[in-house]
GROMACS .gro file of C-alpha atoms in nm:
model
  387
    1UNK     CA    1  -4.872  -7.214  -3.207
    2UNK     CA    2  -4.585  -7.135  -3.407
    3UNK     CA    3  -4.468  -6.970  -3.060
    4UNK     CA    4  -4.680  -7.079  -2.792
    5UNK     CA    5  -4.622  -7.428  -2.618
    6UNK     CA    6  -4.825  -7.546  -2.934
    7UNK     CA    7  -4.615  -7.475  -2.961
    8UNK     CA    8  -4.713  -7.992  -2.712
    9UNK     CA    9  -4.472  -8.234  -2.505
   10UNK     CA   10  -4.321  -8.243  -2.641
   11UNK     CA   11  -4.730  -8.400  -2.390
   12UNK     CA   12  -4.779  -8.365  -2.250
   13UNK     CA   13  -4.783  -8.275  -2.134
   14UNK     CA   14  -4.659  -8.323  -2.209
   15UNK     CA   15  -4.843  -8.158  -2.464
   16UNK     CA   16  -4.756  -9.044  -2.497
   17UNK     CA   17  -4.578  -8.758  -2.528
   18UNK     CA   18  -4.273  -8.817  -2.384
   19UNK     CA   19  -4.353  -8.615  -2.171
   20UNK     CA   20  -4.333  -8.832  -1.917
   21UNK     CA   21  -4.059  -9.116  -1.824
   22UNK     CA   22  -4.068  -9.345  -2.063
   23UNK     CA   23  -4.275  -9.669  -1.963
   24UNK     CA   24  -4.102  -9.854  -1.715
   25UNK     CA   25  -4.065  -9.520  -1.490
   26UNK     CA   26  -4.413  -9.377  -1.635
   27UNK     CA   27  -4.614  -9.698  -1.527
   28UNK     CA   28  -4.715  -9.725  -1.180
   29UNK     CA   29  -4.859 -10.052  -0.941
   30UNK     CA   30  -5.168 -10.137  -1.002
   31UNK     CA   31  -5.481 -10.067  -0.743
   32UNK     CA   32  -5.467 -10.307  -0.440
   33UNK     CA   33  -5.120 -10.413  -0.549
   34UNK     CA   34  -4.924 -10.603  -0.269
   35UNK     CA   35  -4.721 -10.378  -0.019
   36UNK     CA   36  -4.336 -10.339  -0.070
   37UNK     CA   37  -4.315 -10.653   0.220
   38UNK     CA   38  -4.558 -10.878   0.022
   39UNK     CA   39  -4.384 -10.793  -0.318
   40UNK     CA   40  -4.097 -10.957  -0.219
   41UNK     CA   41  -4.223 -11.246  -0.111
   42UNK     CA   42  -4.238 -11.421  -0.497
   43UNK     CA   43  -3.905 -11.320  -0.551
   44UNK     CA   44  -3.816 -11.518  -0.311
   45UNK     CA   45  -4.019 -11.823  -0.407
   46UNK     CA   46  -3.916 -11.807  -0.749
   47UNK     CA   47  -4.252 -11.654  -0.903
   48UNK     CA   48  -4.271 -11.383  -1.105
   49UNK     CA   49  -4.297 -11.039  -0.967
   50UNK     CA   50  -4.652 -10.860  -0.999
   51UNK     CA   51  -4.710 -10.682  -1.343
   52UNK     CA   52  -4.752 -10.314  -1.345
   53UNK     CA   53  -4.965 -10.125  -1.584
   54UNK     CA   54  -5.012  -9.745  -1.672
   55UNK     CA   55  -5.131  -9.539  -1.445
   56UNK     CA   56  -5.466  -9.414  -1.578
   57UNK     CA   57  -5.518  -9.078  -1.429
   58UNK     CA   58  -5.209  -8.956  -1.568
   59UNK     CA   59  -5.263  -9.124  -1.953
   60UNK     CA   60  -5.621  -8.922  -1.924
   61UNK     CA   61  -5.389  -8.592  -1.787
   62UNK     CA   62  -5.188  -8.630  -2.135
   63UNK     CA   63  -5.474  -8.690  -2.346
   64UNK     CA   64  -5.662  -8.461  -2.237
   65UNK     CA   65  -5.374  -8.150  -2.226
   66UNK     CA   66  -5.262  -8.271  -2.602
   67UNK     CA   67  -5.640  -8.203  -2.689
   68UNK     CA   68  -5.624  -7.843  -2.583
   69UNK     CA   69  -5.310  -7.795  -2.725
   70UNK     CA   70  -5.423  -7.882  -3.028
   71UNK     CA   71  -5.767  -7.688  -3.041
   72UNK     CA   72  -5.542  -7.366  -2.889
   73UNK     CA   73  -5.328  -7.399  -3.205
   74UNK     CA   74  -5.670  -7.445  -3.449
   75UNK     CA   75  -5.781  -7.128  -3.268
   76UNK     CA   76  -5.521  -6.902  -3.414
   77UNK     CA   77  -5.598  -6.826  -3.732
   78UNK     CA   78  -5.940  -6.763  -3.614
   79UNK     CA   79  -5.976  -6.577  -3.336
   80UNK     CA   80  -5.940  -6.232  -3.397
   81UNK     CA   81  -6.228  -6.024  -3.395
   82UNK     CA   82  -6.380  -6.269  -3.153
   83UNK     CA   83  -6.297  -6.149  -2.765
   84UNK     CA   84  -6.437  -6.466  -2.604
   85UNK     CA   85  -6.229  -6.682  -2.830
   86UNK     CA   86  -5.886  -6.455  -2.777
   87UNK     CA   87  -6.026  -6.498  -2.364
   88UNK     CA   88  -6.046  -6.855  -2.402
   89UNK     CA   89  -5.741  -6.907  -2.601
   90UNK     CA   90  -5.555  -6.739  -2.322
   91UNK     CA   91  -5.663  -6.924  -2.045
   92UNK     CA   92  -5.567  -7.207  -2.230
   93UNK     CA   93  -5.231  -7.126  -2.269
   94UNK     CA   94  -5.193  -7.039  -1.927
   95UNK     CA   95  -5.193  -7.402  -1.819
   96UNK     CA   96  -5.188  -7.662  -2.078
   97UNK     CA   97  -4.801  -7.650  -2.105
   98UNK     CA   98  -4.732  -7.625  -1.741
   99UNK     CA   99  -4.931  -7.884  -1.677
  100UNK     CA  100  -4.805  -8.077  -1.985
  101UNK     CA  101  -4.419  -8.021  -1.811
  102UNK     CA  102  -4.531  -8.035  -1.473
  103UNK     CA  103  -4.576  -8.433  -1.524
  104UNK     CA  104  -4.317  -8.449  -1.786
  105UNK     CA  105  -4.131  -8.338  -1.456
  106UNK     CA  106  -4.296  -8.602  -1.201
  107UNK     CA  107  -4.221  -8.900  -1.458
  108UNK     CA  108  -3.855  -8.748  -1.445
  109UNK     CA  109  -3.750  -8.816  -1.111
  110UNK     CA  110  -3.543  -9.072  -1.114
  111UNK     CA  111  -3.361  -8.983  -1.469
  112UNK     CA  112  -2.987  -9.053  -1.311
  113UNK     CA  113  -2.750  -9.067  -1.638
  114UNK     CA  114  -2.757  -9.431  -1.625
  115UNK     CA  115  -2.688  -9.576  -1.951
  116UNK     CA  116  -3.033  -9.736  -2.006
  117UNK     CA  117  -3.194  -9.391  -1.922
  118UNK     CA  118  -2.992  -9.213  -2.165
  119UNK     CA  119  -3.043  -9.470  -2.470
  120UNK     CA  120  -3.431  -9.410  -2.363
  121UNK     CA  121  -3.350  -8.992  -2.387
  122UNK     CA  122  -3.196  -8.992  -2.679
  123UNK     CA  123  -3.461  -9.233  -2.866
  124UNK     CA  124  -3.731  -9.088  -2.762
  125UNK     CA  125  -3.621  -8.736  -2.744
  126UNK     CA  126  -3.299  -8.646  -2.926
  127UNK     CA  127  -3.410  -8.891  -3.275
  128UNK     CA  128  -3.797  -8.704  -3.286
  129UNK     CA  129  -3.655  -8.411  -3.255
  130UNK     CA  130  -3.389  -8.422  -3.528
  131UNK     CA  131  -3.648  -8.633  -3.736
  132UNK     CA  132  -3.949  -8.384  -3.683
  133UNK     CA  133  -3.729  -8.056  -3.676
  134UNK     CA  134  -3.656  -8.189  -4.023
  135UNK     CA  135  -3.931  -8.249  -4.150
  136UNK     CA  136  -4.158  -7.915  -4.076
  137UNK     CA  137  -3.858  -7.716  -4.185
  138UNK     CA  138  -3.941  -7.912  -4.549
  139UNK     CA  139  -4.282  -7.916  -4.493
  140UNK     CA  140  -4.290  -7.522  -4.478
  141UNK     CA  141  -4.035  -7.488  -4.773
  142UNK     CA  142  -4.245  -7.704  -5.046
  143UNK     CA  143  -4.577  -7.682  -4.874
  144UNK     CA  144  -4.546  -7.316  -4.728
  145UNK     CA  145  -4.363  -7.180  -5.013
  146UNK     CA  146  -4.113  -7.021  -4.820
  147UNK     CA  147  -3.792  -7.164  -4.988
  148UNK     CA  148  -3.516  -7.016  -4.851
  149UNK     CA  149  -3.642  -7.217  -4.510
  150UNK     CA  150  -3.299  -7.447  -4.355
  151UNK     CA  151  -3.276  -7.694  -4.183
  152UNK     CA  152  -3.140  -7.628  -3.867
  153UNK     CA  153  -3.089  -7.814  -3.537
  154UNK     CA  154  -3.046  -7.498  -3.343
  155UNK     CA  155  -3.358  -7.306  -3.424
  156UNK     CA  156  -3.670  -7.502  -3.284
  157UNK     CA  157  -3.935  -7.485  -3.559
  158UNK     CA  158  -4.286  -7.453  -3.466
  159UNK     CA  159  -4.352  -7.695  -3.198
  160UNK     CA  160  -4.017  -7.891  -3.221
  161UNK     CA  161  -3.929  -7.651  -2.916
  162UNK     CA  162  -4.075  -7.895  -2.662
  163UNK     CA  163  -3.842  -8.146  -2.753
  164UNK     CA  164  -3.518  -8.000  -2.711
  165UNK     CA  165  -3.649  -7.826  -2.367
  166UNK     CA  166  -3.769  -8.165  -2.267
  167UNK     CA  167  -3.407  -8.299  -2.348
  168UNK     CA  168  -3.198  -7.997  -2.116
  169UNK     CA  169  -3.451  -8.010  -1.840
  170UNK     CA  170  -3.388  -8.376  -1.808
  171UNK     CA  171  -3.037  -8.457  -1.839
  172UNK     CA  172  -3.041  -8.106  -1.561
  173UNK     CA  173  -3.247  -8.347  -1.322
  174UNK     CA  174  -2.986  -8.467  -1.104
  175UNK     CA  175  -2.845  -8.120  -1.067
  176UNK     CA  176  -3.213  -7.982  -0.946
  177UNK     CA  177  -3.228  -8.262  -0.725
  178UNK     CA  178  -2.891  -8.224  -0.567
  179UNK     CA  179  -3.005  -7.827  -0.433
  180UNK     CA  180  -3.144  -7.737  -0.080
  181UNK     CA  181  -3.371  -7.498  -0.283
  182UNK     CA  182  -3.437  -7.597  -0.630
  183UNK     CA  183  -3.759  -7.415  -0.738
  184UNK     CA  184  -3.676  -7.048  -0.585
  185UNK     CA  185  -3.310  -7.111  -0.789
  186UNK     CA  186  -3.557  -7.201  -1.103
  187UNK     CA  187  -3.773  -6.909  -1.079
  188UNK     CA  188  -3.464  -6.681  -1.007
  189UNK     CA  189  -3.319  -6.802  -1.376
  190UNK     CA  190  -3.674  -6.733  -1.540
  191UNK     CA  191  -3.696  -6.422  -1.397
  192UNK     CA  192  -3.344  -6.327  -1.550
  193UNK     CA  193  -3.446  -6.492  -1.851
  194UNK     CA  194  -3.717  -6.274  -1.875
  195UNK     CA  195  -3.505  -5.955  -1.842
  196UNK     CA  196  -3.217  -6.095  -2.078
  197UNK     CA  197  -3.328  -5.943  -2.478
  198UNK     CA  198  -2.921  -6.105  -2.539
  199UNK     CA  199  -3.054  -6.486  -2.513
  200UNK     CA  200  -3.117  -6.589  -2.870
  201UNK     CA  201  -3.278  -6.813  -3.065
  202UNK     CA  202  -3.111  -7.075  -3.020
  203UNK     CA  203  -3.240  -7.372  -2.883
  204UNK     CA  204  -3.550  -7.123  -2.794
  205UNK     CA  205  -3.384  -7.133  -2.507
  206UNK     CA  206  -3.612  -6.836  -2.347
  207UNK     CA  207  -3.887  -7.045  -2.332
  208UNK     CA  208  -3.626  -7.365  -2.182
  209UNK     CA  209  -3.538  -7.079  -1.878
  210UNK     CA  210  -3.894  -6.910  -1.857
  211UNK     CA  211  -4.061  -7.247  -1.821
  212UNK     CA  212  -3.799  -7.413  -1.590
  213UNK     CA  213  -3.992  -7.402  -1.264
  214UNK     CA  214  -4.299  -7.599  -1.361
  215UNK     CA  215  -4.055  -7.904  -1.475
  216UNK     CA  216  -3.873  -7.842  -1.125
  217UNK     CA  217  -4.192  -7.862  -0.956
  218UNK     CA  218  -4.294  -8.170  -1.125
  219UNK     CA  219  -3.969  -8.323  -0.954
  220UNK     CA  220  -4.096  -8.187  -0.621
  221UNK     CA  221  -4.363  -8.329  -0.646
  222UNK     CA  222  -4.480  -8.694  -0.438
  223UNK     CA  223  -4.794  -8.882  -0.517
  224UNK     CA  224  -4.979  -8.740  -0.254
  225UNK     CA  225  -4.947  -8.421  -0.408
  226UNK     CA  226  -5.148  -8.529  -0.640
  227UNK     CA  227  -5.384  -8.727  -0.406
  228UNK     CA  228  -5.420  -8.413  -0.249
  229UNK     CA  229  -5.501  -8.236  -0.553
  230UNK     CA  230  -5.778  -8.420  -0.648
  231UNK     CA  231  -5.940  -8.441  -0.303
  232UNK     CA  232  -6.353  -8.294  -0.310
  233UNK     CA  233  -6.285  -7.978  -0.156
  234UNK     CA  234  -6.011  -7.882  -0.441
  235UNK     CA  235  -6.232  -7.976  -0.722
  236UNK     CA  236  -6.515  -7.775  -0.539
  237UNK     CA  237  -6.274  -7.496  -0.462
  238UNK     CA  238  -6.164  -7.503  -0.894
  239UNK     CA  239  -6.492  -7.421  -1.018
  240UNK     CA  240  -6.536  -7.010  -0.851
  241UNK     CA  241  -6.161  -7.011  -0.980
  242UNK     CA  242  -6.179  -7.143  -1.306
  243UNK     CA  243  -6.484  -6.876  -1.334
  244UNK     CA  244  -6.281  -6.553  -1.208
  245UNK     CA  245  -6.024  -6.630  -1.405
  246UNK     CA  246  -6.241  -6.662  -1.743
  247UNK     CA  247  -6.445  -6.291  -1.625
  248UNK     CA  248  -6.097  -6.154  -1.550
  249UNK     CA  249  -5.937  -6.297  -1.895
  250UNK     CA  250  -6.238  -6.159  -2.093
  251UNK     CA  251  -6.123  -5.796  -1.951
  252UNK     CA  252  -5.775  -5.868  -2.047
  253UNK     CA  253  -5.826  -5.980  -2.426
  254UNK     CA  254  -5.834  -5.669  -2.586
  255UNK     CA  255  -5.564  -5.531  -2.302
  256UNK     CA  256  -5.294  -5.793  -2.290
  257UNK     CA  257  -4.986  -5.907  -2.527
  258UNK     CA  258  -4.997  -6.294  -2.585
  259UNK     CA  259  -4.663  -6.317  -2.574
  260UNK     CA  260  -4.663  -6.342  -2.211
  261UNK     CA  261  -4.803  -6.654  -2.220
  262UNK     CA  262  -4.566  -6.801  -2.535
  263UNK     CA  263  -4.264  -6.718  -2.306
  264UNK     CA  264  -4.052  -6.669  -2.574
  265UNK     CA  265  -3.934  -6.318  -2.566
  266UNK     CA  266  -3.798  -6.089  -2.313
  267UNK     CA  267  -3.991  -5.780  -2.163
  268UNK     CA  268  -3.775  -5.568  -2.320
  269UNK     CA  269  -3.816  -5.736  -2.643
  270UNK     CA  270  -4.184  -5.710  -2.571
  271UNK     CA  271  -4.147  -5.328  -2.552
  272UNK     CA  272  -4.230  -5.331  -2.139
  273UNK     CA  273  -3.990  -5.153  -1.916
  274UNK     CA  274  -3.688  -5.468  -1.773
  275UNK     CA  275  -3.950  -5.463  -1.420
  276UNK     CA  276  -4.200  -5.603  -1.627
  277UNK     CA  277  -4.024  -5.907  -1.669
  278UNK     CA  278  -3.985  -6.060  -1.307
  279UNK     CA  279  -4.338  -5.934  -1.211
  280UNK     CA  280  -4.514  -6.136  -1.489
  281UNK     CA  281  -4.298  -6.437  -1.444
  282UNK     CA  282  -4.430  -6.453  -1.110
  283UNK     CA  283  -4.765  -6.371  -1.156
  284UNK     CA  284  -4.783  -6.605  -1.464
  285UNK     CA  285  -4.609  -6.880  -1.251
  286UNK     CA  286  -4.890  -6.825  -0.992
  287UNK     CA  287  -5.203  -6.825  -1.237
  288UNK     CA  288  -5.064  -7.120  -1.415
  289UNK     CA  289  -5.039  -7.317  -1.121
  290UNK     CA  290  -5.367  -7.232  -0.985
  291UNK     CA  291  -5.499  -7.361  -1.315
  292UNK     CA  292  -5.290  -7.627  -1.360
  293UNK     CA  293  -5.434  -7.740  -1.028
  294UNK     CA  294  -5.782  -7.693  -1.132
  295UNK     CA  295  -5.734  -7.889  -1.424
  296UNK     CA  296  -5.588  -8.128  -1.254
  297UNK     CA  297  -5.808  -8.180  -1.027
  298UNK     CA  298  -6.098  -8.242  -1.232
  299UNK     CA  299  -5.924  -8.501  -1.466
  300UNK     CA  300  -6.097  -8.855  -1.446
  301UNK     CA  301  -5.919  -9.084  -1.201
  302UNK     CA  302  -6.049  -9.408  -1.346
  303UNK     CA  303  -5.979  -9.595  -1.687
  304UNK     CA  304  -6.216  -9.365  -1.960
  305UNK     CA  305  -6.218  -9.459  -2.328
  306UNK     CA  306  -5.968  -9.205  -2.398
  307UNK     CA  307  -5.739  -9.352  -2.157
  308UNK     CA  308  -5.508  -9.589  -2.392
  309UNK     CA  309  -5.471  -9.260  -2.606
  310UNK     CA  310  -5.172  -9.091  -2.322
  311UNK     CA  311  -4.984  -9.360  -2.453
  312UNK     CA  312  -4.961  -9.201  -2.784
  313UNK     CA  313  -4.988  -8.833  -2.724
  314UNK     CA  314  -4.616  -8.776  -2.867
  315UNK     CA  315  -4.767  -8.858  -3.223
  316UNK     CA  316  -5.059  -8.693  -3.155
  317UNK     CA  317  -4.844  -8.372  -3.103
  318UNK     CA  318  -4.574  -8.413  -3.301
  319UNK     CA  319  -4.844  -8.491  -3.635
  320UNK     CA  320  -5.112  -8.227  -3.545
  321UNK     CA  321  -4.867  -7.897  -3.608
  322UNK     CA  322  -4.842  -8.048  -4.024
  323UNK     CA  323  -5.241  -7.975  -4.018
  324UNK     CA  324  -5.252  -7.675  -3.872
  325UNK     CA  325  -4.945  -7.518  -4.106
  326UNK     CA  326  -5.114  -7.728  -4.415
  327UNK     CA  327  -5.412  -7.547  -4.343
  328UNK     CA  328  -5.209  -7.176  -4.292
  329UNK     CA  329  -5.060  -7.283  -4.623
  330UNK     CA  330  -5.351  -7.327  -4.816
  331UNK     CA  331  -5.530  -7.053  -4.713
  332UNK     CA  332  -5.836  -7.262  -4.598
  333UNK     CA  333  -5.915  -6.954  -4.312
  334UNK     CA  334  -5.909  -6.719  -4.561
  335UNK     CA  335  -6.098  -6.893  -4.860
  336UNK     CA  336  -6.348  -6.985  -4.579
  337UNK     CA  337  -6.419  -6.680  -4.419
  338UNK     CA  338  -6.720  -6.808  -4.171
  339UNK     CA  339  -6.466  -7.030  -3.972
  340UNK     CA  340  -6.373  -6.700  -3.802
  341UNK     CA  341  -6.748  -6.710  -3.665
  342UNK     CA  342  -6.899  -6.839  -3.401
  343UNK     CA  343  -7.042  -7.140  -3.585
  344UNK     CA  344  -6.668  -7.193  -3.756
  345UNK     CA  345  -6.518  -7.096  -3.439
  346UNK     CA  346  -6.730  -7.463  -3.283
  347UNK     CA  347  -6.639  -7.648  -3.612
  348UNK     CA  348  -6.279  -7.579  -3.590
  349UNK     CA  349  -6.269  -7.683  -3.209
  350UNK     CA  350  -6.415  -7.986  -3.297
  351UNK     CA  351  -6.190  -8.062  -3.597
  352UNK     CA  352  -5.904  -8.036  -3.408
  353UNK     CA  353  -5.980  -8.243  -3.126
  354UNK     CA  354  -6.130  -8.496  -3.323
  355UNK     CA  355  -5.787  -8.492  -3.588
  356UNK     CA  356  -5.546  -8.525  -3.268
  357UNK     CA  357  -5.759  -8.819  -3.137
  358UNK     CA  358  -5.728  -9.033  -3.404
  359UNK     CA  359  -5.314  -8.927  -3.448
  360UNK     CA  360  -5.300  -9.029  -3.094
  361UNK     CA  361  -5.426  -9.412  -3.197
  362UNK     CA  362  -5.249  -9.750  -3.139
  363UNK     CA  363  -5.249  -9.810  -3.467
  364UNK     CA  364  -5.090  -9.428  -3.522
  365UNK     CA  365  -4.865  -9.475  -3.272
  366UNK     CA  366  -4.732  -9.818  -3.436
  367UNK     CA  367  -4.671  -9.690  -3.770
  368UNK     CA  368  -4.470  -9.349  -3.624
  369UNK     CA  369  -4.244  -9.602  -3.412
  370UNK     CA  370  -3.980  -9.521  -3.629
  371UNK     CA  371  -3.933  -9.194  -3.567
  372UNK     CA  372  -4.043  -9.214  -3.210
  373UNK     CA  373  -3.964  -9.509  -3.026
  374UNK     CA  374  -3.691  -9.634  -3.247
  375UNK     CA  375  -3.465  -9.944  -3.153
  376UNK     CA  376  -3.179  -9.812  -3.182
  377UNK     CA  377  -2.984 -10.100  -2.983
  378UNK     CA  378  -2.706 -10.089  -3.258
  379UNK     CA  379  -2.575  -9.745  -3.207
  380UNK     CA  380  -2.542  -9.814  -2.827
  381UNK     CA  381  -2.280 -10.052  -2.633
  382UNK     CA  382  -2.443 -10.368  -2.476
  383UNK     CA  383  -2.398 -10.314  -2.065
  384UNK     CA  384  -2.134 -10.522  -1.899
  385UNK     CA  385  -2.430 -10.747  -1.774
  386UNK     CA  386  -2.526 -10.842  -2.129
  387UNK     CA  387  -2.199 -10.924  -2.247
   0.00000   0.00000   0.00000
């Protein structure tokens, strides 16, 4: 996805992906824990205070988005010539990275500015970011050839992008939550944002504005949004929807520019007349919620064997993009030339989703620590509490 949301999350989802809060805000109580009354009965007694554990719908939301992330991205090189494929790859895209920001969004709310959430945004945000910018920008100068590649922290490569949005959405939280209105105000700037060929590349800050409202959303969001969400009658209500939209995308393949969906260029830019622009970034916002919903809905509630793999989503993005360039680079889709068919089309599905399963591993996610959960206690003061 060198411009879609492939672009994953920086997973989500969010595209763990840090995506979402890191764990102390990202980890919920546990089924049948005590109410807010009984919880404060050990404190008073001296006992320790109930443990809380990850939330397991929400890990399966992040594994599962990263997946289809992933597999959009392996699709490609490969999909032209193959309508279904181009139909599929566009539904995709229509939801997997607002759902991805959506949460990234709900695990946001109560980012503040405090110093302990700020060392947390920077490590796990700001230090991947400069780490992983760096390294594709190398990666596609000795491994892609192109030399004259530099490194810049301005110029998101590939699917660094998520990253730095992820970083100006969140330190913006308090401001979104301090407005009578905030999601009409959001879709307002990614309406203008659409409209605006001036913005440039910096920061790929068209897709920060055009994407905006699904992060806002996320903070508008309450738990029982999502217990509503994934009541029967929505899941029923998904299917017929999930089904229009794949007849009505299959009609739109051959018809409609992809870059709608990437978000990364103007209309104008796009070669639509400036009207275009605020009537597909409402009609996008719409379909993408509608699916969003859908997929949503259907996600497993309960603890799956995939479940322990949200943790580790952020590695499972942040590694995947080196395959799918490495493979670009070696020319493995055009030496190959049946992984453009339909029988290539099912290997290279599964390829991907098996290669971002295993990056998004425990024991993948303990050797990237490093570079994505670093302790970085030294380069921050010690709170007046610790000293």
């Amino acid at each position: 996805m060198s411009q879609a949301p492939s672009e994953i999350q920086r997973a989500p989802i969010t595209p763990e992906s840090r995506e979402s809060e890191p764990r102390r805000e990202q980890t919920l109580t546990a089924p049948g824990a005590s109410s807010p009354a009984s919880a404060a009965a050990p404190a008073r007694t001296g006992a320790p205070a109930p443990a809380k554990r990850r939330d397991a719908y929400f890990d399966n939301v992040k594994y599962l988005a990263i997946v289809l992330v992933a597999v959009a991205h392996a699709w490609e090189p490969v999909m032209d010539g193959s309508r279904a494929t181009r139909a599929l790859y566009m539904i995709v895209y229509t939801f997997h990275m607002p759902a991805f920001i959506l949460v990234s969004g709900y695990f946001s709310r109560s980012f503040d500015m405090s110093s302990g959430k700020v060392k947390r945004l920077v490590t796990g945000v700001v230090v991947p970011y400069v780490l992983f910018e760096t390294a594709y920008s190398l990666f596609k100068r000795y491994a892609g050839g192109a030399g004259d590649t530099s490194i810049t922290l301005l110029d998101p490569l590939f699917l660094t992008w998520f990253l730095i949005a992820l970083f100006i959405w969140r330190v913006t939280t308090p401001l979104w939550q301090s407005l009578r209105h905030p999601l009409p105000v959001a879709l307002a700037i990614a309406a203008l944002a659409s409209v605006t060929p001036g913005i440039t590349d910096d920061l790929d800050l068209q897709r920060v504005c055009q994407l905006l409202p699904f992060f806002v959303l996320g903070l508008l969001m309450k738990p029982e949004h999502f217990q509503l969400i994934r009541r029967r009658e929505v899941r029923m209500l998904a299917l017929p929807l999930v089904a229009g939209a794949l007849v009505f995308a299959y009609w739109a393949a051959p018809r409609m520019q992809l870059g709608w969906f990437y978000r990364s260029n103007s209309a104008q830019e796009m070669d639509f007349q400036w009207w275009a622009g605020p009537v597909m970034t409402l009609a996008m916002f719409g379909c993408s919620l509608l699916l969003t919903i859908a997929f949503l809905a259907w996600v497993p509630r309960r603890h799956m064997w995939f479940t322990v793999l949200g943790a580790g989503t952020i590695c499972g993005y942040l590694l995947h993009g080196f395959l799918v360039k490495g493979a670009g680079y070696y020319g493995l889709f055009d030496r190959y030339e049946w992984l453009t068919g339909p029988v290539g089309l099912v290997v290279v599905s599964l390829v991907a989703a098996v290669a971002v399963t295993l990056l998004c591993t425990p024991p993948v996610r303990r050797m990237l620590r490093f570079a994505t959960e670093p302790d970085m206690n030294w380069a921050f003061r010690r709170s007046p509490a610790k000293r």
